[in-house]
PDB file of C-alpha atoms in Angstrom:
ATOM      1  CA  ARG A   1      36.223  30.606 269.707  1.00 71.00           C
ATOM      2  CA  LYS A   2      39.971  30.919 269.205  1.00 82.00           C
ATOM      3  CA  GLU A   3      41.154  31.024 265.619  1.00 89.00           C
ATOM      4  CA  VAL A   4      43.590  28.181 266.211  1.00 93.00           C
ATOM      5  CA  GLU A   5      43.296  25.716 269.090  1.00 94.00           C
ATOM      6  CA  GLN A   6      45.702  23.065 270.288  1.00 94.00           C
ATOM      7  CA  ASP A   7      45.790  20.701 273.234  1.00 91.00           C
ATOM      8  CA  PRO A   8      48.576  22.207 275.388  1.00 90.00           C
ATOM      9  CA  GLY A   9      49.668  18.803 276.706  1.00 91.00           C
ATOM     10  CA  PRO A  10      52.186  17.938 277.896  1.00 95.00           C
ATOM     11  CA  PHE A  11      52.352  14.673 276.060  1.00 96.00           C
ATOM     12  CA  ASN A  12      54.801  12.432 277.921  1.00 97.00           C
ATOM     13  CA  VAL A  13      55.862   9.485 275.772  1.00 97.00           C
ATOM     14  CA  PRO A  14      58.665   6.910 275.866  1.00 97.00           C
ATOM     15  CA  GLU A  15      61.329   6.760 273.198  1.00 98.00           C
ATOM     16  CA  GLY A  16      60.142   4.865 270.161  1.00 97.00           C
ATOM     17  CA  ALA A  17      56.472   5.703 270.683  1.00 97.00           C
ATOM     18  CA  THR A  18      54.159   7.139 268.077  1.00 98.00           C
ATOM     19  CA  VAL A  19      52.411  10.341 269.064  1.00 97.00           C
ATOM     20  CA  ALA A  20      49.845  12.511 267.299  1.00 96.00           C
ATOM     21  CA  PHE A  21      48.738  16.085 267.813  1.00 93.00           C
ATOM     22  CA  ASN A  22      45.648  17.752 266.440  1.00 94.00           C
ATOM     23  CA  CYS A  23      44.964  21.388 265.803  1.00 95.00           C
ATOM     24  CA  THR A  24      41.590  22.911 264.922  1.00 96.00           C
ATOM     25  CA  TYR A  25      41.055  26.180 263.079  1.00 95.00           C
ATOM     26  CA  SER A  26      37.952  28.323 262.793  1.00 94.00           C
ATOM     27  CA  ASN A  27      38.348  30.139 259.466  1.00 91.00           C
ATOM     28  CA  SER A  28      37.125  28.009 256.577  1.00 90.00           C
ATOM     29  CA  ALA A  29      38.884  30.309 254.092  1.00 89.00           C
ATOM     30  CA  SER A  30      42.336  29.370 255.401  1.00 89.00           C
ATOM     31  CA  GLN A  31      44.586  27.949 252.693  1.00 86.00           C
ATOM     32  CA  SER A  32      48.047  27.614 254.211  1.00 88.00           C
ATOM     33  CA  PHE A  33      48.907  25.434 257.179  1.00 92.00           C
ATOM     34  CA  PHE A  34      52.166  24.783 258.961  1.00 93.00           C
ATOM     35  CA  TRP A  35      53.731  23.065 261.915  1.00 96.00           C
ATOM     36  CA  TYR A  36      56.528  24.915 263.672  1.00 96.00           C
ATOM     37  CA  ARG A  37      58.761  23.487 266.365  1.00 97.00           C
ATOM     38  CA  GLN A  38      60.009  25.549 269.292  1.00 96.00           C
ATOM     39  CA  ASP A  39      62.705  24.328 271.662  1.00 96.00           C
ATOM     40  CA  CYS A  40      62.846  25.678 275.193  1.00 92.00           C
ATOM     41  CA  ARG A  41      63.934  29.347 275.199  1.00 89.00           C
ATOM     42  CA  LYS A  42      64.506  29.302 271.448  1.00 93.00           C
ATOM     43  CA  GLU A  43      62.666  30.764 268.484  1.00 94.00           C
ATOM     44  CA  PRO A  44      60.057  28.806 266.500  1.00 96.00           C
ATOM     45  CA  LYS A  45      61.367  27.081 263.406  1.00 94.00           C
ATOM     46  CA  LEU A  46      59.408  25.690 260.493  1.00 93.00           C
ATOM     47  CA  LEU A  47      58.996  21.932 260.799  1.00 95.00           C
ATOM     48  CA  MET A  48      56.802  21.356 257.785  1.00 93.00           C
ATOM     49  CA  SER A  49      54.083  22.831 255.650  1.00 90.00           C
ATOM     50  CA  VAL A  50      50.822  20.909 255.447  1.00 91.00           C
ATOM     51  CA  TYR A  51      49.461  20.176 252.008  1.00 83.00           C
ATOM     52  CA  SER A  52      45.917  19.187 251.205  1.00 84.00           C
ATOM     53  CA  SER A  53      46.951  15.702 250.127  1.00 81.00           C
ATOM     54  CA  GLY A  54      48.951  15.133 253.287  1.00 85.00           C
ATOM     55  CA  ASN A  55      52.718  14.987 253.349  1.00 91.00           C
ATOM     56  CA  GLU A  56      55.506  13.105 255.026  1.00 93.00           C
ATOM     57  CA  ASP A  57      59.034  14.048 255.976  1.00 93.00           C
ATOM     58  CA  GLY A  58      60.914  11.148 257.493  1.00 96.00           C
ATOM     59  CA  ARG A  59      59.266  10.246 260.803  1.00 97.00           C
ATOM     60  CA  PHE A  60      56.831  13.160 260.563  1.00 97.00           C
ATOM     61  CA  THR A  61      53.480  13.063 258.783  1.00 97.00           C
ATOM     62  CA  ALA A  62      51.130  16.008 258.477  1.00 96.00           C
ATOM     63  CA  GLN A  63      47.522  15.790 257.365  1.00 95.00           C
ATOM     64  CA  LEU A  64      44.777  18.266 256.639  1.00 95.00           C
ATOM     65  CA  ASN A  65      41.058  17.656 257.053  1.00 93.00           C
ATOM     66  CA  ARG A  66      39.235  20.610 255.501  1.00 92.00           C
ATOM     67  CA  ALA A  67      35.754  19.288 256.203  1.00 92.00           C
ATOM     68  CA  SER A  68      36.395  19.162 259.942  1.00 93.00           C
ATOM     69  CA  GLN A  69      38.872  22.037 259.868  1.00 94.00           C
ATOM     70  CA  TYR A  70      41.777  20.389 261.595  1.00 93.00           C
ATOM     71  CA  ILE A  71      45.353  19.501 260.866  1.00 96.00           C
ATOM     72  CA  SER A  72      47.382  16.787 262.507  1.00 96.00           C
ATOM     73  CA  LEU A  73      51.001  15.926 263.093  1.00 97.00           C
ATOM     74  CA  LEU A  74      52.125  12.349 263.607  1.00 97.00           C
ATOM     75  CA  ILE A  75      55.575  11.553 264.914  1.00 98.00           C
ATOM     76  CA  ARG A  76      56.757   7.961 264.630  1.00 98.00           C
ATOM     77  CA  ASP A  77      59.628   6.368 266.540  1.00 98.00           C
ATOM     78  CA  SER A  78      59.963   9.336 268.892  1.00 98.00           C
ATOM     79  CA  LYS A  79      63.471  10.459 269.819  1.00 98.00           C
ATOM     80  CA  LEU A  80      64.593  12.335 272.921  1.00 97.00           C
ATOM     81  CA  SER A  81      65.480  15.198 270.595  1.00 97.00           C
ATOM     82  CA  ASP A  82      61.837  15.507 269.520  1.00 98.00           C
ATOM     83  CA  SER A  83      61.034  17.037 272.922  1.00 98.00           C
ATOM     84  CA  ALA A  84      59.789  20.535 272.137  1.00 97.00           C
ATOM     85  CA  THR A  85      56.653  22.620 271.751  1.00 96.00           C
ATOM     86  CA  TYR A  86      54.839  22.149 268.460  1.00 97.00           C
ATOM     87  CA  LEU A  87      52.979  25.160 267.110  1.00 96.00           C
ATOM     88  CA  CYS A  88      50.141  24.951 264.627  1.00 95.00           C
ATOM     89  CA  VAL A  89      49.972  27.903 262.216  1.00 94.00           C
ATOM     90  CA  VAL A  90      47.151  28.874 259.881  1.00 93.00           C
ATOM     91  CA  ASN A  91      46.763  31.770 257.453  1.00 89.00           C
ATOM     92  CA  LEU A  92      43.837  34.197 257.230  1.00 85.00           C
ATOM     93  CA  PRO A  93      43.538  35.142 253.527  1.00 82.00           C
ATOM     94  CA  GLU A  94      41.064  37.941 254.085  1.00 79.00           C
ATOM     95  CA  TYR A  95      43.413  39.646 256.515  1.00 75.00           C
ATOM     96  CA  GLY A  96      46.396  40.078 254.222  1.00 73.00           C
ATOM     97  CA  ASN A  97      47.461  36.467 254.664  1.00 76.00           C
ATOM     98  CA  LYS A  98      48.106  37.054 258.330  1.00 83.00           C
ATOM     99  CA  LEU A  99      49.442  33.963 260.094  1.00 88.00           C
ATOM    100  CA  VAL A 100      47.805  32.913 263.354  1.00 91.00           C
ATOM    101  CA  PHE A 101      49.615  30.696 265.827  1.00 93.00           C
ATOM    102  CA  GLY A 102      48.189  28.176 268.212  1.00 93.00           C
ATOM    103  CA  ALA A 103      49.480  28.265 271.783  1.00 92.00           C
ATOM    104  CA  GLY A 104      51.429  25.076 271.194  1.00 94.00           C
ATOM    105  CA  THR A 105      51.512  21.450 272.321  1.00 96.00           C
ATOM    106  CA  ILE A 106      54.331  20.339 274.593  1.00 96.00           C
ATOM    107  CA  LEU A 107      55.965  16.996 273.837  1.00 97.00           C
ATOM    108  CA  ARG A 108      58.328  15.300 276.270  1.00 97.00           C
ATOM    109  CA  VAL A 109      60.041  12.138 275.108  1.00 98.00           C
ATOM    110  CA  LYS A 110      61.610  10.130 277.909  1.00 96.00           C
ATOM    111  CA  SER A 111      64.119   7.286 277.885  1.00 94.00           C
TER     112      SER A 111
ATOM    113  CA  ASP B   1      69.617  30.593 254.832  1.00 66.00           C
ATOM    114  CA  VAL B   2      67.655  33.641 255.915  1.00 62.00           C
ATOM    115  CA  LYS B   3      69.078  35.207 258.971  1.00 91.00           C
ATOM    116  CA  VAL B   4      67.018  37.385 261.268  1.00 96.00           C
ATOM    117  CA  THR B   5      69.030  39.108 263.948  1.00 96.00           C
ATOM    118  CA  GLN B   6      67.638  40.694 267.082  1.00 96.00           C
ATOM    119  CA  SER B   7      70.285  42.837 268.661  1.00 88.00           C
ATOM    120  CA  SER B   8      69.239  42.449 272.306  1.00 89.00           C
ATOM    121  CA  ARG B   9      68.641  39.001 273.758  1.00 92.00           C
ATOM    122  CA  TYR B  10      67.922  40.096 277.329  1.00 95.00           C
ATOM    123  CA  LEU B  11      66.856  43.498 278.590  1.00 95.00           C
ATOM    124  CA  VAL B  12      65.791  44.772 281.986  1.00 97.00           C
ATOM    125  CA  LYS B  13      64.073  48.158 282.020  1.00 97.00           C
ATOM    126  CA  ARG B  14      62.172  50.261 284.512  1.00 97.00           C
ATOM    127  CA  THR B  15      58.555  51.316 284.236  1.00 97.00           C
ATOM    128  CA  GLY B  16      58.245  54.427 282.104  1.00 97.00           C
ATOM    129  CA  GLU B  17      61.479  53.927 280.182  1.00 97.00           C
ATOM    130  CA  LYS B  18      61.544  54.023 276.391  1.00 97.00           C
ATOM    131  CA  VAL B  19      62.646  50.735 274.877  1.00 97.00           C
ATOM    132  CA  PHE B  20      63.930  50.018 271.361  1.00 96.00           C
ATOM    133  CA  LEU B  21      64.065  46.496 270.003  1.00 97.00           C
ATOM    134  CA  GLU B  22      65.974  46.174 266.749  1.00 96.00           C
ATOM    135  CA  CYS B  23      65.546  43.505 264.105  1.00 97.00           C
ATOM    136  CA  VAL B  24      67.565  43.062 260.904  1.00 97.00           C
ATOM    137  CA  GLN B  25      67.093  40.498 258.130  1.00 96.00           C
ATOM    138  CA  ASP B  26      69.585  39.782 255.385  1.00 94.00           C
ATOM    139  CA  MET B  27      67.492  38.251 252.602  1.00 85.00           C
ATOM    140  CA  ASP B  28      65.760  41.263 251.086  1.00 88.00           C
ATOM    141  CA  HIS B  29      62.329  40.173 252.360  1.00 89.00           C
ATOM    142  CA  GLU B  30      59.594  42.739 252.105  1.00 88.00           C
ATOM    143  CA  ASN B  31      57.464  41.426 254.954  1.00 91.00           C
ATOM    144  CA  MET B  32      58.506  41.742 258.574  1.00 94.00           C
ATOM    145  CA  PHE B  33      56.628  41.141 261.815  1.00 95.00           C
ATOM    146  CA  TRP B  34      56.820  41.682 265.549  1.00 97.00           C
ATOM    147  CA  TYR B  35      55.196  39.169 267.904  1.00 97.00           C
ATOM    148  CA  ARG B  36      55.159  38.746 271.621  1.00 97.00           C
ATOM    149  CA  GLN B  37      54.964  35.318 273.234  1.00 95.00           C
ATOM    150  CA  ASP B  38      53.531  34.662 276.656  1.00 93.00           C
ATOM    151  CA  PRO B  39      52.868  31.325 278.394  1.00 87.00           C
ATOM    152  CA  GLY B  40      49.487  29.881 277.479  1.00 82.00           C
ATOM    153  CA  LEU B  41      48.764  32.658 274.982  1.00 85.00           C
ATOM    154  CA  GLY B  42      51.055  31.689 272.140  1.00 86.00           C
ATOM    155  CA  LEU B  43      52.413  34.225 269.695  1.00 93.00           C
ATOM    156  CA  ARG B  44      50.408  37.410 269.275  1.00 94.00           C
ATOM    157  CA  LEU B  45      51.004  39.842 266.444  1.00 94.00           C
ATOM    158  CA  ILE B  46      51.893  43.379 267.519  1.00 97.00           C
ATOM    159  CA  TYR B  47      52.737  45.117 264.230  1.00 96.00           C
ATOM    160  CA  PHE B  48      53.780  44.135 260.746  1.00 94.00           C
ATOM    161  CA  SER B  49      55.207  45.790 257.676  1.00 94.00           C
ATOM    162  CA  TYR B  50      54.874  44.717 254.059  1.00 88.00           C
ATOM    163  CA  ASP B  51      57.287  47.319 252.702  1.00 88.00           C
ATOM    164  CA  VAL B  52      59.606  50.170 253.618  1.00 91.00           C
ATOM    165  CA  LYS B  53      57.855  52.971 255.494  1.00 88.00           C
ATOM    166  CA  MET B  54      54.704  50.895 255.638  1.00 90.00           C
ATOM    167  CA  LYS B  55      53.276  49.573 258.913  1.00 93.00           C
ATOM    168  CA  GLU B  56      50.055  47.935 259.972  1.00 93.00           C
ATOM    169  CA  LYS B  57      48.653  47.225 263.416  1.00 94.00           C
ATOM    170  CA  GLY B  58      48.388  43.637 264.462  1.00 92.00           C
ATOM    171  CA  ASP B  59      46.182  42.229 267.190  1.00 91.00           C
ATOM    172  CA  ILE B  60      47.771  43.952 270.190  1.00 95.00           C
ATOM    173  CA  PRO B  61      49.377  47.246 269.069  1.00 97.00           C
ATOM    174  CA  GLU B  62      48.501  49.280 272.168  1.00 97.00           C
ATOM    175  CA  GLY B  63      51.582  50.617 273.911  1.00 97.00           C
ATOM    176  CA  TYR B  64      53.842  49.892 270.934  1.00 98.00           C
ATOM    177  CA  SER B  65      55.010  51.610 267.774  1.00 97.00           C
ATOM    178  CA  VAL B  66      57.305  50.545 264.942  1.00 97.00           C
ATOM    179  CA  SER B  67      59.682  51.987 262.413  1.00 96.00           C
ATOM    180  CA  ARG B  68      60.686  50.638 258.992  1.00 96.00           C
ATOM    181  CA  GLU B  69      63.032  53.169 257.417  1.00 94.00           C
ATOM    182  CA  LYS B  70      65.063  50.551 255.557  1.00 95.00           C
ATOM    183  CA  LYS B  71      63.929  47.295 254.041  1.00 93.00           C
ATOM    184  CA  GLU B  72      66.193  45.153 256.179  1.00 95.00           C
ATOM    185  CA  ARG B  73      65.401  46.791 259.524  1.00 96.00           C
ATOM    186  CA  PHE B  74      62.189  46.737 261.542  1.00 97.00           C
ATOM    187  CA  SER B  75      62.239  48.313 264.982  1.00 97.00           C
ATOM    188  CA  LEU B  76      59.740  47.911 267.809  1.00 98.00           C
ATOM    189  CA  ILE B  77      59.391  50.811 270.221  1.00 98.00           C
ATOM    190  CA  LEU B  78      57.835  50.832 273.661  1.00 97.00           C
ATOM    191  CA  GLU B  79      57.264  54.531 274.342  1.00 94.00           C
ATOM    192  CA  SER B  80      56.762  54.078 278.080  1.00 97.00           C
ATOM    193  CA  ALA B  81      57.395  50.546 279.263  1.00 97.00           C
ATOM    194  CA  SER B  82      54.966  48.968 281.693  1.00 97.00           C
ATOM    195  CA  THR B  83      55.196  45.768 283.729  1.00 97.00           C
ATOM    196  CA  ASN B  84      52.566  44.051 281.564  1.00 97.00           C
ATOM    197  CA  GLN B  85      54.953  44.379 278.632  1.00 98.00           C
ATOM    198  CA  THR B  86      57.340  41.929 280.248  1.00 98.00           C
ATOM    199  CA  SER B  87      57.497  39.213 277.616  1.00 97.00           C
ATOM    200  CA  MET B  88      59.493  37.457 274.912  1.00 97.00           C
ATOM    201  CA  TYR B  89      59.508  39.535 271.723  1.00 98.00           C
ATOM    202  CA  LEU B  90      60.056  37.752 268.437  1.00 97.00           C
ATOM    203  CA  CYS B  91      60.803  39.383 265.111  1.00 97.00           C
ATOM    204  CA  ALA B  92      60.124  37.483 261.898  1.00 96.00           C
ATOM    205  CA  SER B  93      60.737  37.897 258.207  1.00 93.00           C
ATOM    206  CA  ARG B  94      58.492  36.316 255.603  1.00 89.00           C
ATOM    207  CA  GLU B  95      59.289  34.580 252.363  1.00 76.00           C
ATOM    208  CA  VAL B  96      56.369  34.054 250.034  1.00 68.00           C
ATOM    209  CA  THR B  97      57.261  31.010 247.977  1.00 64.00           C
ATOM    210  CA  GLY B  98      56.226  30.256 244.429  1.00 58.00           C
ATOM    211  CA  HIS B  99      53.285  28.089 245.399  1.00 54.00           C
ATOM    212  CA  GLY B 100      51.926  30.730 247.728  1.00 52.00           C
ATOM    213  CA  ALA B 101      53.075  29.346 251.038  1.00 56.00           C
ATOM    214  CA  ASN B 102      54.053  31.815 253.719  1.00 70.00           C
ATOM    215  CA  VAL B 103      57.202  30.808 255.519  1.00 81.00           C
ATOM    216  CA  LEU B 104      58.242  32.827 258.545  1.00 89.00           C
ATOM    217  CA  THR B 105      61.808  32.895 259.811  1.00 91.00           C
ATOM    218  CA  PHE B 106      62.240  34.145 263.354  1.00 95.00           C
ATOM    219  CA  GLY B 107      65.001  35.886 265.183  1.00 96.00           C
ATOM    220  CA  ALA B 108      66.299  34.411 268.424  1.00 95.00           C
ATOM    221  CA  GLY B 109      64.009  36.626 270.498  1.00 96.00           C
ATOM    222  CA  SER B 110      64.411  39.468 272.955  1.00 96.00           C
ATOM    223  CA  ARG B 111      63.380  38.709 276.501  1.00 96.00           C
ATOM    224  CA  LEU B 112      62.266  41.963 278.114  1.00 97.00           C
ATOM    225  CA  THR B 113      61.670  42.386 281.826  1.00 97.00           C
ATOM    226  CA  VAL B 114      60.053  45.617 283.016  1.00 97.00           C
ATOM    227  CA  LEU B 115      60.445  46.325 286.720  1.00 96.00           C
TER     228      LEU B 115
END
């Protein structure tokens, strides 16, 4: 089983739609969780950290479910500029806090 | 803002050539990383360094080496490039924040093609 798994998509949604991505992780000791965004031919950039109580940043909401070992990202009122690949990232505490990346979920927002 | 600079954005090399990829960060971070990114495989860790002159193997170190002589500079070396090392190479620097989060900042990437 991969350490971090994501649905590769692509998710094709119209502008204004709400879209959600899930990411599952295999290591129950993981403590830190993140969503990164990567535009085509660009480097990944931190979108948001995921806290155990869930957190929101504008149109973006991240949630953590420790019991089922998954994190989610919800995007409301999608914009064309949200089109990107979204990477789920999880730490491995017993391996020097190594960060493991999922392969990414592609989102395409269309007008 | 942290800036991570990779000196070469695009390189084309021949099989057997030695390749140096340079990475410099300007925020005095102790932790630095080299990843490669391939379609469908995501980012895979090649090597990392938690301090000057320190290096640790990541998940796919074969065919690579690194050098960390100065805190701000972390170099990736391909001793004898092969076609299966054609990839996007991403350098990252890590900030460990007060509440223990691990935030990576990436360079713009070096796209290497080995012919």
